[in-house]
mmCIF file of C-alpha atoms in Angstrom:
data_model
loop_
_atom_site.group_PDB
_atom_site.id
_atom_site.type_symbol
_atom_site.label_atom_id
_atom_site.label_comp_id
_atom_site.label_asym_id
_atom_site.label_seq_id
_atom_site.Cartn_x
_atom_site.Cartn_y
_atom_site.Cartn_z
ATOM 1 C CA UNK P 1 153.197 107.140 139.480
ATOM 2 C CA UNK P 2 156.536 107.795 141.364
ATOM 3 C CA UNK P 3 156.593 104.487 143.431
ATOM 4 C CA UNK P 4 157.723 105.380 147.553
ATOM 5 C CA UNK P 5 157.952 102.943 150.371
ATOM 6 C CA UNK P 6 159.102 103.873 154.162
ATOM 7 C CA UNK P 7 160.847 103.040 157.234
ATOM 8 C CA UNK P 8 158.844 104.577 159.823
ATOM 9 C CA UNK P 9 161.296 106.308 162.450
ATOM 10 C CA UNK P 10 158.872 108.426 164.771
ATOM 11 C CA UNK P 11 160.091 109.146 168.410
ATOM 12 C CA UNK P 12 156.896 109.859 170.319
ATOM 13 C CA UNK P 13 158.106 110.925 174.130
ATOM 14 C CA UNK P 14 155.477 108.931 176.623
ATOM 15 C CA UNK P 15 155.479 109.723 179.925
ATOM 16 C CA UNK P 16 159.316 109.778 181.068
ATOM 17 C CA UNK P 17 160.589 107.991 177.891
ATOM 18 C CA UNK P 18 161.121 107.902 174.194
ATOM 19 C CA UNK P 19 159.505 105.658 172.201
ATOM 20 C CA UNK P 20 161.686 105.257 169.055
ATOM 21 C CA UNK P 21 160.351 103.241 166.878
ATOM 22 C CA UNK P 22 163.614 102.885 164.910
ATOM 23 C CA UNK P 23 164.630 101.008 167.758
ATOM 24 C CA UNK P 24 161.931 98.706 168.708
ATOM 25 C CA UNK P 25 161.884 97.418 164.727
ATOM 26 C CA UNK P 26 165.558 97.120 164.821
ATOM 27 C CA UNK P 27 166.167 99.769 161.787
ATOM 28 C CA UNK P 28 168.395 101.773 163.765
ATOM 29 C CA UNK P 29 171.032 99.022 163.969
ATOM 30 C CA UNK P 30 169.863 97.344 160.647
ATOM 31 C CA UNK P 31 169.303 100.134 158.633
ATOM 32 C CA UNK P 32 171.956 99.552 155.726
ATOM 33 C CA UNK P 33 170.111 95.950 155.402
ATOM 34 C CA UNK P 34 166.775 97.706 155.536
ATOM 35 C CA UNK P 35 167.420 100.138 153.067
ATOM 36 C CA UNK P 36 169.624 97.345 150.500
ATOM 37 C CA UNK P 37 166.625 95.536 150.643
ATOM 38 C CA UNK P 38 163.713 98.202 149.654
ATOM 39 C CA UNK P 39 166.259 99.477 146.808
ATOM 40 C CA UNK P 40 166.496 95.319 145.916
ATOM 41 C CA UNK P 41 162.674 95.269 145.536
ATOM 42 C CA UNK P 42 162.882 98.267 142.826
ATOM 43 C CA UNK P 43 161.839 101.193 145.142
ATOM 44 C CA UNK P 44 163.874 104.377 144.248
ATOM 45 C CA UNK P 45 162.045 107.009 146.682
ATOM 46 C CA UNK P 46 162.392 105.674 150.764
ATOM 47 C CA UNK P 47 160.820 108.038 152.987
ATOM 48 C CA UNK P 48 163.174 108.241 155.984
ATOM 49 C CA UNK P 49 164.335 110.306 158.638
ATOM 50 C CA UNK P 50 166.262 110.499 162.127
ATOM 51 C CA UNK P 51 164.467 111.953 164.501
ATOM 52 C CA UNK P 52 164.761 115.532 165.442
ATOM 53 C CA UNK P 53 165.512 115.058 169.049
ATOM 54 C CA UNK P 54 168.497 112.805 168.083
ATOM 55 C CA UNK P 55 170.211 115.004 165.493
ATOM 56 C CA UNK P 56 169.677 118.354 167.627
ATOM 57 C CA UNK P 57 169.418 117.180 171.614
ATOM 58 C CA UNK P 58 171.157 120.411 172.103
ATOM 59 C CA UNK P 59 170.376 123.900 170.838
ATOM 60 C CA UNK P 60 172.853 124.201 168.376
ATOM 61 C CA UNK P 61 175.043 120.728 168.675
ATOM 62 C CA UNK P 62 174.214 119.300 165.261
ATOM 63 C CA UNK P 63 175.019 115.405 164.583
ATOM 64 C CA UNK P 64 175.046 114.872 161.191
ATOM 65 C CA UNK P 65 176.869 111.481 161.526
ATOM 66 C CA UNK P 66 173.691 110.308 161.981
ATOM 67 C CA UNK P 67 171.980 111.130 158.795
ATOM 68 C CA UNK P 68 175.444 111.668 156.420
ATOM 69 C CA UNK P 69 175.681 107.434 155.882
ATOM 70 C CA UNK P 70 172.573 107.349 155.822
ATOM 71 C CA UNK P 71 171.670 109.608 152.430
ATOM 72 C CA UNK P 72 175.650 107.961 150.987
ATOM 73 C CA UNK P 73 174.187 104.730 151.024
ATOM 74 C CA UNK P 74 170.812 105.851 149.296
ATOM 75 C CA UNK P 75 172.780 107.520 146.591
ATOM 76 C CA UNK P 76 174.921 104.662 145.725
ATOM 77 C CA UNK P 77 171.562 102.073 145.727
ATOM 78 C CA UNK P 78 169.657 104.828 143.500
ATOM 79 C CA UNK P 79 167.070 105.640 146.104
ATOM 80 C CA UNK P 80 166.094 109.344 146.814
ATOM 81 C CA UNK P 81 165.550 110.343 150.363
ATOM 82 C CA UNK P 82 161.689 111.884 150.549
ATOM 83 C CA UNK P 83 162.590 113.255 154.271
ATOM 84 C CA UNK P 84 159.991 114.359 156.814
ATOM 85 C CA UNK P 85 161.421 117.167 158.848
ATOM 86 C CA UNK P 86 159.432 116.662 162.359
ATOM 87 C CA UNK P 87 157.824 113.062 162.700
ATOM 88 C CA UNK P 88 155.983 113.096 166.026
ATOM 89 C CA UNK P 89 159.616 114.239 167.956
ATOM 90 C CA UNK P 90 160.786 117.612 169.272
ATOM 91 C CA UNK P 91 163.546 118.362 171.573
ATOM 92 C CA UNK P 92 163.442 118.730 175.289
ATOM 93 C CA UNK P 93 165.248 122.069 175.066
ATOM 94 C CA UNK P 94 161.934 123.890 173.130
ATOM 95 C CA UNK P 95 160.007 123.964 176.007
ATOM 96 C CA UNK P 96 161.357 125.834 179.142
ATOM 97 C CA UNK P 97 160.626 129.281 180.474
ATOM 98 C CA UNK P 98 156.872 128.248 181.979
ATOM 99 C CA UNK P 99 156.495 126.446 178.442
ATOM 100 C CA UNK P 100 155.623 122.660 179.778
ATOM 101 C CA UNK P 101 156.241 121.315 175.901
ATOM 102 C CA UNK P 102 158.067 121.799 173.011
ATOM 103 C CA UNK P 103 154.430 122.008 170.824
ATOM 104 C CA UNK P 104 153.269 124.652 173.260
ATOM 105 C CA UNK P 105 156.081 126.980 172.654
ATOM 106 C CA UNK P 106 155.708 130.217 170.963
ATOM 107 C CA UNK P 107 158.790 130.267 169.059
ATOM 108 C CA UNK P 108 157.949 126.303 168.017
ATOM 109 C CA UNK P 109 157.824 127.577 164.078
ATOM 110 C CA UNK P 110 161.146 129.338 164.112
ATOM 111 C CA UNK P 111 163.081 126.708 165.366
ATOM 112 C CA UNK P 112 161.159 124.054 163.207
ATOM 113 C CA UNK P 113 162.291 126.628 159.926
ATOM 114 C CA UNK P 114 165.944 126.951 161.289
ATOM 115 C CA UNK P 115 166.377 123.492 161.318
ATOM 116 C CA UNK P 116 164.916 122.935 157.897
ATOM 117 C CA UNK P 117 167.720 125.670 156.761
ATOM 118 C CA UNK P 118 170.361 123.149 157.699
ATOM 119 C CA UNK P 119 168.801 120.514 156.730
ATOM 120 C CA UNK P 120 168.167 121.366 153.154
ATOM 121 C CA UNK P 121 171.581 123.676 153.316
ATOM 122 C CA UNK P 122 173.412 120.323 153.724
ATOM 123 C CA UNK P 123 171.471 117.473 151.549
ATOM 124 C CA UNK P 124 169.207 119.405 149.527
ATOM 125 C CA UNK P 125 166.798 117.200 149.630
ATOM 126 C CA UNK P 126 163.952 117.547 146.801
ATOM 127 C CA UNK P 127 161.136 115.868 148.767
ATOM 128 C CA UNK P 128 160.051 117.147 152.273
ATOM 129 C CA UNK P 129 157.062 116.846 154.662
ATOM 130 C CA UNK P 130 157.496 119.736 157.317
ATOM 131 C CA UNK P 131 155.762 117.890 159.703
ATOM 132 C CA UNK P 132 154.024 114.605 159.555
ATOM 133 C CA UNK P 133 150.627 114.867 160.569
ATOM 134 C CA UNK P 134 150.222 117.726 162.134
ATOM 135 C CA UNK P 135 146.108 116.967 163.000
ATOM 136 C CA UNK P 136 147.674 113.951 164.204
ATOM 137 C CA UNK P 137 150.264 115.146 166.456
ATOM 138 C CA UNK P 138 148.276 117.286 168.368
ATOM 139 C CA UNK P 139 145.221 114.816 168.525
ATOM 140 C CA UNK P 140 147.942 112.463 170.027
ATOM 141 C CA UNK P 141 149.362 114.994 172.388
ATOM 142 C CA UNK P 142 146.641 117.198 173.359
ATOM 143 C CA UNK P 143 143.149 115.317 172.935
ATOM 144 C CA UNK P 144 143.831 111.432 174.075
ATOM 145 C CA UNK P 145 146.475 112.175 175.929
ATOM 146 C CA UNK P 146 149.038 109.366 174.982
ATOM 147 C CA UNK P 147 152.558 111.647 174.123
ATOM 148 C CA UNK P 148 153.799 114.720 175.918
ATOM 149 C CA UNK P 149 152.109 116.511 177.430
ATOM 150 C CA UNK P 150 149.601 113.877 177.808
ATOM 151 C CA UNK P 151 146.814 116.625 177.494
ATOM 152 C CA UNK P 152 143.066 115.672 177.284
ATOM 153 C CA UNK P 153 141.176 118.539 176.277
ATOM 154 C CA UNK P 154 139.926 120.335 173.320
ATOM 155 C CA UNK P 155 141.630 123.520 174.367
ATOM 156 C CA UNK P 156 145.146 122.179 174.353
ATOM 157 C CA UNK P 157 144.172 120.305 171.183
ATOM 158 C CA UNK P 158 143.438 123.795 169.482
ATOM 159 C CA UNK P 159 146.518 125.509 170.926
ATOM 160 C CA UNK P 160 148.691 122.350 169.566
ATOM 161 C CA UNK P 161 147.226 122.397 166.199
ATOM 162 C CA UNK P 162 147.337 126.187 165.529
ATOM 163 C CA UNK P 163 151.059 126.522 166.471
ATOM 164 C CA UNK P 164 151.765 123.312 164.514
ATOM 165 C CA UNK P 165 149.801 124.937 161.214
ATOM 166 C CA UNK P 166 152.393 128.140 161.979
ATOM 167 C CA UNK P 167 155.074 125.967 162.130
ATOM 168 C CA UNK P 168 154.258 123.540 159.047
ATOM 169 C CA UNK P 169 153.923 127.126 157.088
ATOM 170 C CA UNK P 170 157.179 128.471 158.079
ATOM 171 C CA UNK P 171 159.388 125.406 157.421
ATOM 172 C CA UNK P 172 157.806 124.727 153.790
ATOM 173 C CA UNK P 173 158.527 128.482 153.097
ATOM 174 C CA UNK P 174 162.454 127.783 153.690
ATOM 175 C CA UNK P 175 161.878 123.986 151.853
ATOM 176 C CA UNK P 176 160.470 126.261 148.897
ATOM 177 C CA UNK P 177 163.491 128.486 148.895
ATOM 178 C CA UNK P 178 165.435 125.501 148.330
ATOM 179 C CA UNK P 179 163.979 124.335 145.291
ATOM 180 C CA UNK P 180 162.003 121.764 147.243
ATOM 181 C CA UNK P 181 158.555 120.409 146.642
ATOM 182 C CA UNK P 182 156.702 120.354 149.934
ATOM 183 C CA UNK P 183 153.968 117.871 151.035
ATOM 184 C CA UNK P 184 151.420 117.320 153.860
ATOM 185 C CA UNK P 185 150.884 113.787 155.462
ATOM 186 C CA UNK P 186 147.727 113.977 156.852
ATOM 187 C CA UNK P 187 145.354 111.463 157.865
ATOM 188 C CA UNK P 188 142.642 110.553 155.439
ATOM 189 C CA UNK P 189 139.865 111.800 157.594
ATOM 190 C CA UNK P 190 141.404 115.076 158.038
ATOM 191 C CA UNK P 191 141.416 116.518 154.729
ATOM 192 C CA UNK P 192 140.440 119.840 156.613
ATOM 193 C CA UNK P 193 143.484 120.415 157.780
ATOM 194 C CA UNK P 194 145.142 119.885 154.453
ATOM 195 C CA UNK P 195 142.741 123.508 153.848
ATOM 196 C CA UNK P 196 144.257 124.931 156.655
ATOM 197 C CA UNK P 197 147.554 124.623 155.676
ATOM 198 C CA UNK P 198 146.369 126.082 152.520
ATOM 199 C CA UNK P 199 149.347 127.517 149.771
ATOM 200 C CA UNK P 200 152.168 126.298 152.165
ATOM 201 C CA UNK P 201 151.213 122.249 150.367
ATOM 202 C CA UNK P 202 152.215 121.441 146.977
ATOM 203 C CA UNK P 203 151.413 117.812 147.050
ATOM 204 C CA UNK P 204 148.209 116.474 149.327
ATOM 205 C CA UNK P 205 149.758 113.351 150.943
ATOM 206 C CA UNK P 206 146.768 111.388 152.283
ATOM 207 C CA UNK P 207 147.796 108.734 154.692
ATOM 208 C CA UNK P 208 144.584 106.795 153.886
ATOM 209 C CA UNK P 209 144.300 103.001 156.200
ATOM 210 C CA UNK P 210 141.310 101.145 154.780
ATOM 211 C CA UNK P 211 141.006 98.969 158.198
ATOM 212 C CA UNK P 212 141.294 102.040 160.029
ATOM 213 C CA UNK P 213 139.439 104.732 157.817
ATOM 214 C CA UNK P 214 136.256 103.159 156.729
ATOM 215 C CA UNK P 215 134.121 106.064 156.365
ATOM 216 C CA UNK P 216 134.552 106.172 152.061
ATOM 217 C CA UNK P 217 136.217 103.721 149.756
ATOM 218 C CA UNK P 218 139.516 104.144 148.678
ATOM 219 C CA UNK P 219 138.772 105.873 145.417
ATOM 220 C CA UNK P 220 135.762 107.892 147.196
ATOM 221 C CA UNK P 221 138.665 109.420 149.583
ATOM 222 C CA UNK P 222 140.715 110.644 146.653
ATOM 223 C CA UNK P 223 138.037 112.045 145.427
ATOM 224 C CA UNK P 224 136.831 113.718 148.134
ATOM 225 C CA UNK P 225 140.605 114.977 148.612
ATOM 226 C CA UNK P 226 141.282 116.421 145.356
ATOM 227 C CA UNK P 227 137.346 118.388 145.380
ATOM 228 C CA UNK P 228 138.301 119.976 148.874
ATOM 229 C CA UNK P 229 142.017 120.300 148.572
ATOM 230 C CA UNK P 230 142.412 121.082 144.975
ATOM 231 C CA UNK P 231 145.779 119.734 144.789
ATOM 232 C CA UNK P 232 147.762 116.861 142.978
ATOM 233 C CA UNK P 233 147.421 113.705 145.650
ATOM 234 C CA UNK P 234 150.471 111.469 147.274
ATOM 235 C CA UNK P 235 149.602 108.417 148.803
ATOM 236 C CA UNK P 236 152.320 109.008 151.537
ATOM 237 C CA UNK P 237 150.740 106.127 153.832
ATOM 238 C CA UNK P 238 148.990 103.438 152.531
ATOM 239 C CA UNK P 239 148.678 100.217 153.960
ATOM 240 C CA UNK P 240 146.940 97.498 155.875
ATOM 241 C CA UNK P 241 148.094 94.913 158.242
ATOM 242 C CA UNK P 242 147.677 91.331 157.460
ATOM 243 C CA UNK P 243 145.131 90.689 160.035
ATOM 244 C CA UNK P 244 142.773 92.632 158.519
ATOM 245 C CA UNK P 245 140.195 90.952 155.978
ATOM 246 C CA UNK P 246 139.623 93.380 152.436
ATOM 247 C CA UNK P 247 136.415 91.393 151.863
ATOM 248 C CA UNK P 248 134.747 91.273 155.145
ATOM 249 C CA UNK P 249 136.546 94.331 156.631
ATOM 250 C CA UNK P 250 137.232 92.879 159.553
ATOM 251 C CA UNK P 251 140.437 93.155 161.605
ATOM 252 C CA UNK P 252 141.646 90.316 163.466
ATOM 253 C CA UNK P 253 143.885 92.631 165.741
ATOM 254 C CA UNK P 254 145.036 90.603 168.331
ATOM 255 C CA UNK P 255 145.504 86.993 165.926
ATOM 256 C CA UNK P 256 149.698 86.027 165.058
ATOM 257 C CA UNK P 257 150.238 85.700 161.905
ATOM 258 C CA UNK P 258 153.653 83.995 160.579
ATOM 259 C CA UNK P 259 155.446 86.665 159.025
ATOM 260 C CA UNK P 260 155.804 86.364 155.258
ATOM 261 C CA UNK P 261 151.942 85.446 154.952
ATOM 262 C CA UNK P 262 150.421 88.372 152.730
ATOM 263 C CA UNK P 263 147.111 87.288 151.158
ATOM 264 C CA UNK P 264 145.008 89.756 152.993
ATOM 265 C CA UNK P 265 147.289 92.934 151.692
ATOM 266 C CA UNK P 266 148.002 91.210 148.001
ATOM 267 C CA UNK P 267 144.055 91.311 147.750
ATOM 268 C CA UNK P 268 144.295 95.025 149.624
ATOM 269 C CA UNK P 269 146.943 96.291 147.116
ATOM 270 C CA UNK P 270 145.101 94.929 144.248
ATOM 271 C CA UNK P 271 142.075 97.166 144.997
ATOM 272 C CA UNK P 272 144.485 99.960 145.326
ATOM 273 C CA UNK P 273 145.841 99.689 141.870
ATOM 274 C CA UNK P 274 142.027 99.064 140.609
ATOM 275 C CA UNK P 275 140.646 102.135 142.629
ATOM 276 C CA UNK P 276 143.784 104.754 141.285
ATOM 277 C CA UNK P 277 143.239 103.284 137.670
ATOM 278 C CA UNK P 278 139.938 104.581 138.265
ATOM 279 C CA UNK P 279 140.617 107.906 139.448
ATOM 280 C CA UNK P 280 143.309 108.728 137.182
ATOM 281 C CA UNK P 281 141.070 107.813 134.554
ATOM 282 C CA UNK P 282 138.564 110.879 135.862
ATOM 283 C CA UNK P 283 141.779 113.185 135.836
ATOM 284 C CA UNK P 284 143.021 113.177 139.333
ATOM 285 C CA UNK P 285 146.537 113.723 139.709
ATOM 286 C CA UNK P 286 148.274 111.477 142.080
ATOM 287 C CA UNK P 287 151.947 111.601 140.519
ATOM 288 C CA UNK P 288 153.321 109.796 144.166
ATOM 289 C CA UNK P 289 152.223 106.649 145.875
ATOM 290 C CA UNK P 290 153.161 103.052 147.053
ATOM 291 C CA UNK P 291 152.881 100.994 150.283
ATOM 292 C CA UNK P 292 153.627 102.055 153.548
ATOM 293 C CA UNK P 293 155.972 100.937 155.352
ATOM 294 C CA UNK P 294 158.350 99.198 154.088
ATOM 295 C CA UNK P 295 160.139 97.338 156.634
ATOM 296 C CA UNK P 296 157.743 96.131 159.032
ATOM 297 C CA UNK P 297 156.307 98.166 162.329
ATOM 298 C CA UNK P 298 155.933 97.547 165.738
ATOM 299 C CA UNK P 299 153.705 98.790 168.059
ATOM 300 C CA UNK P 300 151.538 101.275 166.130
ATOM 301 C CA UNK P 301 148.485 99.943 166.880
ATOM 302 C CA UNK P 302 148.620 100.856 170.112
ATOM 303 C CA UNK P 303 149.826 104.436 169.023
ATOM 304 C CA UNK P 304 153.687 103.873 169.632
ATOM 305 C CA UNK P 305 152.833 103.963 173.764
ATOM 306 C CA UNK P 306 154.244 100.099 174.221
ATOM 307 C CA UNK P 307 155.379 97.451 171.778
ATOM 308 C CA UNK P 308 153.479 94.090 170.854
ATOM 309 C CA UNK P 309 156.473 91.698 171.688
ATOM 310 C CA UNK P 310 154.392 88.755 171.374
ATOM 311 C CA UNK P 311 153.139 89.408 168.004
ATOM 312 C CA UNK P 312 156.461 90.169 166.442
ATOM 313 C CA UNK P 313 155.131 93.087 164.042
ATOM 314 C CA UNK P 314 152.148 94.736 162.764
ATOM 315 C CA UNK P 315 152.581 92.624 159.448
ATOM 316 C CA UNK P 316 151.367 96.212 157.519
ATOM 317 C CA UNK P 317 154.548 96.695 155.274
ATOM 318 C CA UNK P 318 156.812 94.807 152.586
ATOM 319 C CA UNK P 319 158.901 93.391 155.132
ATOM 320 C CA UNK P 320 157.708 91.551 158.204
ATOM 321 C CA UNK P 321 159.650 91.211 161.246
ATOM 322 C CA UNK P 322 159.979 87.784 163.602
ATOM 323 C CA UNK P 323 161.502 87.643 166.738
ATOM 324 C CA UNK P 324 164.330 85.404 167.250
ATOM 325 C CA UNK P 325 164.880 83.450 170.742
ATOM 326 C CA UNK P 326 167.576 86.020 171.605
ATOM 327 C CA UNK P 327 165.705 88.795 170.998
ATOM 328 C CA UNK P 328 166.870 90.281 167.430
ATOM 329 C CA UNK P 329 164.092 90.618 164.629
ATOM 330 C CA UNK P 330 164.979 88.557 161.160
ATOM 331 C CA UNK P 331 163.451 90.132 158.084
ATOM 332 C CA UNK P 332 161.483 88.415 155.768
ATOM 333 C CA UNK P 333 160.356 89.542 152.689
ATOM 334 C CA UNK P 334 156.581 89.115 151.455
ATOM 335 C CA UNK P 335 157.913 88.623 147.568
ATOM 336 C CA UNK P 336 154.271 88.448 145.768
ATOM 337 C CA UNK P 337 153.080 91.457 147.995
ATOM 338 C CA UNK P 338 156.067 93.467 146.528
ATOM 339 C CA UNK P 339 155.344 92.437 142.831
ATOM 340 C CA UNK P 340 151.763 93.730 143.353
ATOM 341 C CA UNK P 341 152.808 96.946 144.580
ATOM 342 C CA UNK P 342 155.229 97.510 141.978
ATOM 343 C CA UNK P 343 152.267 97.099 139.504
ATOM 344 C CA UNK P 344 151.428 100.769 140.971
ATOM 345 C CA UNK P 345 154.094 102.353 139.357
ATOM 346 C CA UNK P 346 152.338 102.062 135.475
ATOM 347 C CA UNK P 347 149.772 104.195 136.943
ATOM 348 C CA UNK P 348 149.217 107.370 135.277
ATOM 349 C CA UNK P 349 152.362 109.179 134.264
ATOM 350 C CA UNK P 350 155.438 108.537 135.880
ATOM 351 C CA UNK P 351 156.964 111.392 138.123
ATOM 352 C CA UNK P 352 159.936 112.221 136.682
ATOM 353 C CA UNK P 353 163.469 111.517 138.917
ATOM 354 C CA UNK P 354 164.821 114.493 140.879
ATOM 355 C CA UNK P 355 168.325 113.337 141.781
ATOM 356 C CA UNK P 356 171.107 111.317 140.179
ATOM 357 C CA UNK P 357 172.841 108.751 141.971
ATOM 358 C CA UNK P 358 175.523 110.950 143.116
ATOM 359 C CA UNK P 359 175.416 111.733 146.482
ATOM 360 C CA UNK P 360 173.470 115.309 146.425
ATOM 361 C CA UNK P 361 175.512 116.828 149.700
ATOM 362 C CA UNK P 362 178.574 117.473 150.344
ATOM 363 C CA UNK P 363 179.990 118.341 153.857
ATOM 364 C CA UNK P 364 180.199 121.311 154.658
ATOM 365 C CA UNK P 365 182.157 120.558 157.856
ATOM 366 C CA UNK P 366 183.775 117.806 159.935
ATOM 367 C CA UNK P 367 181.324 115.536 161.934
ATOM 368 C CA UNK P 368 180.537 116.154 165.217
ATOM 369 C CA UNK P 369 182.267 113.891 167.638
ATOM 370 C CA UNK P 370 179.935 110.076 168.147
ATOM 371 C CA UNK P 371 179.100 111.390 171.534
ATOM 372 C CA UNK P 372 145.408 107.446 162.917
ATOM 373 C CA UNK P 373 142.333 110.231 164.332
ATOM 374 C CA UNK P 374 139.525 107.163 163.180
ATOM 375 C CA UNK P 375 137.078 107.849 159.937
#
């Protein structure tokens, strides 16, 4: 198994505001120590983006300064970027014209495949997720209500989710004729849509939670994943946060834990590696897998609407986060967590690399100017 950890960077807009969650976990100032530190604990896949609304906030006016460091520095540490294309963000300027949100608008998958063009034109990335849970996204935006367009009904639900299918289609049709290998993200209990995206997946990412999805053990969701979907399975979010209890299954949401305390997800992560021995054994293919996130997150149990200040982090990833009396977040590393999940990658056979550690882009022209659903 092809071993992947993650710096969650989604920009959910909530009511007036962004909610970037690159800022509230201090990555988007920090991200150089963030990303020496995942390549220090052996990772060499980090699934990262920037946030479409930040590289595009105009039609047209492109700011690649914000990414170009970004995939230098993963080069030279010998991590690949595995890049999600649209992570719970659109632009303002796609909705317009009567069109009250970008993920109403009918022209949503054309812009979604233009920008994959010049994304992939410029880094050629190998590894892409057109768009990162699209059940997900629309369940957020059109069914509870808590993102743009704050929608509660099962009409604007459907409307969301078809024209995000459309749009998932059309962008993994440019990835493909890139050379790139194209997966979904999808929540565990949505395997459906995983179907409905059909020939436009390669890989079945299952973002599978075990305190959150508690419908099927671990190894009885892969299963059940590679019977419906048919295709070789990525683990593209896995995780739990410390507060939750692998032997009672019981999560302690609301209790602080002192970051660096990891016995709860060491026990979780062992039955990972026991449940994908397992599987592997029976002949499913799951050639891509690891912990999610990597450096720590804040403010995703409440579905990115408003952060937990008092409770630092989530404690969920390789990397917890404590808040300092001024405010910044220190990083501290849970060591014996990340030598358990590295155990992962003697699973099955090993994916082979796609990139060398030279930088796989070269500029094609001068920067612009600094200006989960339940069960």
């Amino acid at each position: 198994m092809r071993l992947l950890s993650g710096i969650d960077t989604a920009m959910p807009d909530v009511r007036k505001k962004w909610n970037y969650h690159a800022r509230w976990n201090q990555s988007e100032r920090l991200w150089a120590e963030d990303f020496r530190q995942l390549a220090d604990c052996g990772f060499d896949l980090l699934r990262w983006q920037t946030p479409w609304s930040l590289v595009e906030p105009h039609k047209g006016e492109l700011h690649w300064e914000l990414i170009d460091p970004k995939v230098e520095l993963a080069a030279k540490l010998g991590m690949e970027i595995f890049y999600p294309i649209v992570h719970f963000n659109m632009p303002s300027w796609l909705a317009g014209r009567g069109v009250r949100h970008g993920v109403y608008a009918p022209d949503l998958a054309d812009h979604v495949a233009e920008y994959t063009e010049q994304l992939l034109t410029r880094y050629k990335f190998r590894l892409v997720i057109p768009i990162v849970e699209v059940q997900m996204e629309a369940f957020q935006r059109g069914r509870l209500g808590n993102w743009q367009p704050h929608a509660k009904s099962l009409t604007a639900y459907r409307l969301m989710y078809r024209n995000l299918v459309k749009a998932f289609r059309q962008s993994s049709a440019i990835a493909r004729s890139h050379g790139a290998k194209v997966f979904c993200s999808e929540p565990a209990s949505e395997v459906q849509t995983v179907i409905d995206l059909g020939d436009a997946v390669d890989i079945a990412g299952i973002d599978l939670y075990p305190h959150m999805h508690r419908k099927h053990s671990i190894a009885e969701y892969l299963r059940l994943w590679w019977r419906r979907a048919g295709k070789p399975l990525c683990l593209s979010e896995f995780g739990t946060p410390e507060t939750y209890n692998p032997s009672t299954r019981v999560d302690h949401y609301d209790k602080f834990v002192t970051a660096g305390i990891d016995l709860h997800r060491i026990q979780q992560c062992r039955e990972l590696h026991k449940a994908l021995e397992t599987v592997t054994a029976e002949g499913i293919p799951i050639p891509y897998g690891g912990w999610y996130p990597g450096t720590g997150n804040i403010g995703w149990g409440m579905s990115l609407t408003r952060e937990r200040p008092t409770a630092d982090c989530d404690r969920a990833g390789v990397v917890d986060l404590t808040r300092q009396t001024d405010g910044s977040l220190t990083r501290v590393l849970c060591k014996d967590l990340v030598t358990e999940v590295l155990k992962l990658r003697d699973i099955g056979v090993r994916q082979p690399d796609t990139f060398t550690t030279v930088p796989v882009w070269l500029p094609t022209a001068a920067a612009v100017p600094t200006l989960h659903s339940g069960d």
